[in-house]
Coordinates of C-alpha atoms in Angstrom, one line a residue:
M141 CA 7.2 -3.5 18.9
A142 CA 10.3 -2.1 17.3
Q143 CA 13.8 -3.6 18.2
G144 CA 17.2 -1.9 17.8
N145 CA 18.1 0.3 15.2
I146 CA 16.7 -1.8 12.4
K147 CA 16.6 0.4 9.0
R148 CA 13.8 -0.3 6.7
K149 CA 13.7 1.9 3.4
P150 CA 10.6 3.9 3.4
L151 CA 8.1 3.4 0.6
V152 CA 5.4 5.7 -0.5
V153 CA 2.7 4.4 -2.7
G154 CA 0.3 6.7 -4.5
N155 CA -3.4 4.9 -5.0
W156 CA -5.2 6.9 -7.8
K157 CA -8.2 4.8 -7.3
M158 CA -10.9 5.3 -10.0
N159 CA -9.4 8.7 -11.1
T160 CA -8.0 10.7 -14.2
T161 CA -8.5 10.6 -17.9
A162 CA -5.5 9.3 -20.2
D163 CA -4.3 13.0 -20.7
E164 CA -4.6 13.6 -16.7
A165 CA -2.9 10.5 -15.9
I166 CA 0.0 11.2 -18.2
E167 CA 0.4 14.9 -16.7
L168 CA 0.2 13.6 -13.3
A169 CA 2.8 11.0 -13.9
R170 CA 5.1 13.6 -15.5
S171 CA 4.6 16.2 -12.7
I172 CA 5.4 13.5 -10.1
T173 CA 8.6 12.7 -11.9
T174 CA 9.8 16.4 -11.9
D175 CA 12.5 16.3 -9.2
I176 CA 11.1 13.1 -7.4
G177 CA 12.1 10.8 -10.2
A178 CA 15.7 10.7 -8.9
I179 CA 15.1 10.2 -5.3
I180 CA 16.9 7.1 -4.0
E181 CA 16.2 7.3 -0.1
T182 CA 12.5 6.4 -0.6
D183 CA 11.0 3.7 -2.7
I184 CA 8.1 5.3 -4.7
V185 CA 5.3 3.4 -6.4
I186 CA 2.2 4.7 -8.4
C187 CA -0.8 2.8 -9.0
P188 CA -3.1 4.2 -11.7
P189 CA -6.3 2.6 -12.9
F190 CA -5.8 -0.5 -15.3
V191 CA -6.4 1.3 -18.7
W192 CA -3.6 3.9 -17.8
L193 CA -0.8 1.3 -16.7
S194 CA 0.9 0.9 -20.1
P195 CA 1.1 4.8 -21.0
I196 CA 2.2 5.5 -17.3
A197 CA 5.0 2.7 -17.6
S198 CA 6.3 4.7 -20.4
V199 CA 6.4 8.0 -18.6
I200 CA 8.4 6.6 -15.6
T201 CA 10.7 4.7 -17.7
N202 CA 14.3 5.7 -16.6
T203 CA 13.2 7.1 -13.0
S204 CA 13.2 5.3 -9.7
I205 CA 9.4 5.5 -9.5
K206 CA 7.8 1.9 -9.9
L207 CA 4.4 0.8 -11.3
G208 CA 1.7 -1.0 -9.4
A209 CA -1.9 -2.2 -9.8
Q210 CA -4.7 -1.7 -7.6
N211 CA -6.1 -5.2 -7.7
L212 CA -5.8 -8.7 -9.5
H213 CA -7.4 -12.0 -10.0
W214 CA -6.2 -15.1 -8.6
E215 CA -6.3 -17.4 -11.7
D216 CA -3.9 -17.0 -14.5
K217 CA -6.7 -16.8 -17.3
G218 CA -10.0 -17.7 -18.1
A219 CA -13.8 -16.7 -18.1
Y220 CA -13.6 -14.0 -15.6
T221 CA -15.2 -11.0 -17.3
G222 CA -13.8 -7.6 -16.3
E223 CA -10.9 -9.3 -14.3
I224 CA -7.0 -8.5 -14.6
S225 CA -4.5 -11.4 -14.0
A226 CA -1.0 -11.4 -12.5
R227 CA 0.4 -12.2 -15.9
M228 CA -1.3 -9.2 -17.4
L229 CA 0.1 -7.0 -14.9
K230 CA 3.5 -8.2 -15.2
D231 CA 3.3 -7.9 -18.9
V232 CA 2.7 -4.1 -18.8
G233 CA 5.6 -3.7 -16.1
C234 CA 3.9 -3.7 -12.8
E235 CA 5.9 -4.7 -9.9
Y236 CA 3.7 -4.0 -7.2
V237 CA -0.2 -4.8 -6.5
I238 CA -2.5 -3.7 -3.8
I239 CA -4.6 -6.4 -2.4
G240 CA -7.6 -6.1 0.0
H241 CA -7.9 -2.4 0.1
S242 CA -10.9 -1.5 2.2
E243 CA -13.0 -0.1 -0.8
R244 CA -12.7 -3.5 -2.1
R245 CA -13.9 -5.2 0.9
Q246 CA -16.8 -2.8 1.3
Y247 CA -18.2 -2.4 -2.4
F248 CA -16.9 -5.5 -4.1
G249 CA -17.3 -8.3 -1.6
E250 CA -13.4 -9.1 -1.2
T251 CA -13.2 -11.3 1.8
D252 CA -10.0 -12.5 3.8
Q253 CA -10.1 -15.7 1.8
S254 CA -9.9 -13.9 -1.7
V255 CA -7.1 -11.6 -0.1
N256 CA -5.4 -14.7 0.8
Q257 CA -5.8 -16.4 -2.8
K258 CA -4.6 -13.2 -4.5
L259 CA -1.7 -12.7 -2.0
K260 CA -0.3 -16.2 -3.2
K261 CA -0.8 -15.5 -6.8
A262 CA 1.0 -12.4 -6.6
I263 CA 4.1 -14.1 -5.1
D264 CA 3.9 -16.7 -7.7
A265 CA 3.9 -14.1 -10.3
E266 CA 6.9 -12.2 -8.6
L267 CA 4.7 -9.2 -7.9
T268 CA 5.1 -7.5 -4.6
P269 CA 1.8 -7.4 -2.8
I270 CA 0.7 -4.5 -0.6
V271 CA -2.0 -6.2 1.5
C272 CA -4.3 -4.1 3.3
L273 CA -6.1 -4.4 6.6
G274 CA -7.8 -2.0 9.0
E275 CA -11.0 -1.7 11.3
S276 CA -14.1 0.4 11.2
L277 CA -15.0 3.4 13.4
Q278 CA -17.7 1.1 15.2
D279 CA -14.7 -1.6 15.9
R280 CA -12.4 1.2 17.3
E281 CA -15.1 2.6 19.4
A282 CA -16.1 -0.8 20.9
N283 CA -12.3 -1.6 21.5
R284 CA -12.2 -4.2 19.0
T285 CA -9.3 -2.9 17.2
N286 CA -6.8 -5.3 18.2
A287 CA -8.9 -8.5 18.0
L288 CA -10.1 -7.6 14.4
I289 CA -6.6 -6.7 13.4
T290 CA -5.3 -10.1 14.8
N291 CA -8.0 -12.2 13.1
Q292 CA -7.7 -10.4 9.6
F293 CA -3.9 -10.8 9.8
N294 CA -4.2 -14.5 10.6
N295 CA -6.8 -15.1 8.0
D296 CA -5.4 -13.0 5.0
F297 CA -1.8 -14.8 5.7
E298 CA -3.2 -18.3 6.3
G299 CA -0.8 -21.0 5.2
F300 CA 1.6 -18.3 3.9
T301 CA 5.3 -18.0 4.7
D302 CA 7.0 -15.7 2.4
F303 CA 6.7 -12.7 4.5
E304 CA 10.0 -11.2 3.3
K305 CA 8.3 -10.5 0.1
V306 CA 5.5 -8.7 1.4
I307 CA 4.5 -5.0 2.3
I308 CA 1.6 -4.6 4.8
A309 CA -0.7 -1.5 5.0
Y310 CA -2.7 -0.5 8.0
E311 CA -5.6 1.4 6.6
P312 CA -8.3 2.5 9.4
I313 CA -11.6 2.5 7.5
W314 CA -12.6 5.4 9.2
A315 CA -9.9 7.4 8.2
I316 CA -10.0 6.6 4.6
G317 CA -11.3 9.4 2.6
T318 CA -13.0 11.1 5.6
G319 CA -10.4 14.0 6.2
K320 CA -9.9 12.1 9.8
T321 CA -6.5 10.6 10.6
A322 CA -5.3 8.3 13.3
T323 CA -2.8 10.0 15.4
A324 CA 0.6 9.0 15.0
E325 CA 0.4 7.2 18.5
Q326 CA -3.0 5.3 17.3
A327 CA -1.2 4.3 14.3
Q328 CA 2.0 3.2 15.9
E329 CA -0.1 1.0 18.4
V330 CA -1.7 -0.9 15.6
H331 CA 1.8 -0.9 13.5
G332 CA 3.3 -2.3 16.8
L333 CA 0.7 -5.0 16.8
L334 CA 1.4 -6.2 13.4
R335 CA 5.2 -6.2 14.1
E336 CA 4.4 -8.3 16.9
L337 CA 2.1 -10.5 14.6
L338 CA 5.0 -10.9 12.1
R339 CA 7.4 -11.8 14.7
Q340 CA 5.2 -15.0 15.5
K341 CA 5.3 -15.8 12.1
T342 CA 8.7 -15.1 10.7
D343 CA 12.3 -14.4 12.0
G344 CA 12.5 -11.6 9.5
Y345 CA 9.6 -9.9 11.1
N346 CA 11.7 -6.9 11.6
E347 CA 12.5 -6.3 7.8
V348 CA 8.9 -6.3 6.7
R349 CA 7.7 -2.7 5.8
I350 CA 4.3 -1.9 7.2
L351 CA 2.8 1.4 5.5
Y352 CA -0.1 3.6 7.2
G353 CA -2.7 4.7 4.8
G354 CA -5.9 7.0 6.0
S355 CA -5.9 10.6 4.9
V356 CA -2.1 11.0 4.8
K357 CA -1.1 14.7 4.0
P358 CA 2.0 17.0 3.8
K359 CA 1.1 18.2 7.0
N360 CA 1.1 14.8 9.1
A361 CA 3.7 12.9 7.1
A362 CA 6.5 13.7 9.2
D363 CA 4.8 12.9 12.7
L364 CA 3.8 9.8 11.3
I365 CA 6.9 8.5 9.7
A366 CA 8.7 9.4 12.9
Q367 CA 7.1 6.4 14.6
P368 CA 9.1 3.1 14.7
D369 CA 7.1 0.9 12.9
I370 CA 5.6 3.1 10.3
N371 CA 7.7 2.6 7.2
G372 CA 5.8 4.5 4.8
F373 CA 2.5 5.3 3.3
L374 CA -0.3 4.2 1.2
V375 CA -1.8 7.5 -0.2
G376 CA -5.0 8.0 -1.7
G377 CA -6.4 11.5 -2.5
A378 CA -3.3 13.4 -1.8
S379 CA -1.6 11.1 -4.7
L380 CA -3.9 12.8 -7.3
K381 CA -2.1 16.2 -6.5
A382 CA 1.6 16.2 -7.6
K383 CA 2.7 18.8 -5.5
D384 CA 1.1 17.2 -2.2
F385 CA 2.5 13.6 -3.2
K386 CA 6.1 15.2 -3.9
A387 CA 5.7 16.8 -0.4
I388 CA 4.8 13.5 1.3
I389 CA 7.9 12.1 -0.4
K390 CA 10.2 14.7 0.4
A391 CA 8.9 14.6 4.3
V392 CA 9.5 10.7 4.3
S393 CA 13.0 11.1 2.7
G394 CA 13.9 13.8 5.1
K395 CA 14.4 16.5 2.2
D396 CA 11.4 18.7 3.3

C-alpha cells in the first residue's frame, strides 16, 4: 500500500551463505568493490560467513559497501557453543545482521520467538536487523499467504516499536534457491500487505525499507524494483558472482 512519492533509498544485500574459502571470499569482495564501491544511489551490504567477516571488512574499507552477518545469538556472552554475539559482530565491523532467514527456520529450528529475541538484541547493539519472513509453496497454493505473513509479522515484532531501525525482507520459501521467482505483481502484493501491517504499528511505516529475496537475478531485478513497495533485494546465489551482483546493483541504481 504505497502512498505519495515517498523516496526510500534502495538497499541490496548479498547473502553468501555457507560458501567461499578465504581466498575466494577476498577475491569476490574485491571484484564487487570494483566500479561498485563508489555507488551512492543504493546502499550495499555483503554478508559473508562469520569466519571471513574480519578480512572482508578490510577489503571494503573506504568504499560505500557495508558489512553484515548472517545470524546472531540473543545473549551477550556465555556457554553457547558455536554461537556469535551481537557484540562480537560489532567488534569486527558489522553494521547489519540477517535474522530469521528461511534456511535458519527450516534447518536450525529458528522460531518467531527466537527471531523476536534476536531482533531486540540487534537493536540494543545498534546493528540494523534484516528480518526475513515468507510462505511455503503449500501455503501459497492453499491461499494462506496473507494469513501466514500477518501471523509471522505479528509474532516476529511482538512488543517491538523501533520500526525505523529495521529492514524487512520478504522471501517466499518456494523461490529460495529453486530458480523460481515471484512475479513482480505477486511480490508487490505481499510487500503491500507488509506496508499495511507496518502502518498499523508505526507512523513511520512509509520509511521502512522492504526487500524482496527469492532467486533475484540481473534479468528480473529491474521489473521487481519498479514496484512501489519493493525497496531492494536480499540476494543469495547471484551475490556469489561478482558480475551478476553488480548487474543487480546497477539495475536498482538506474545505471544499467
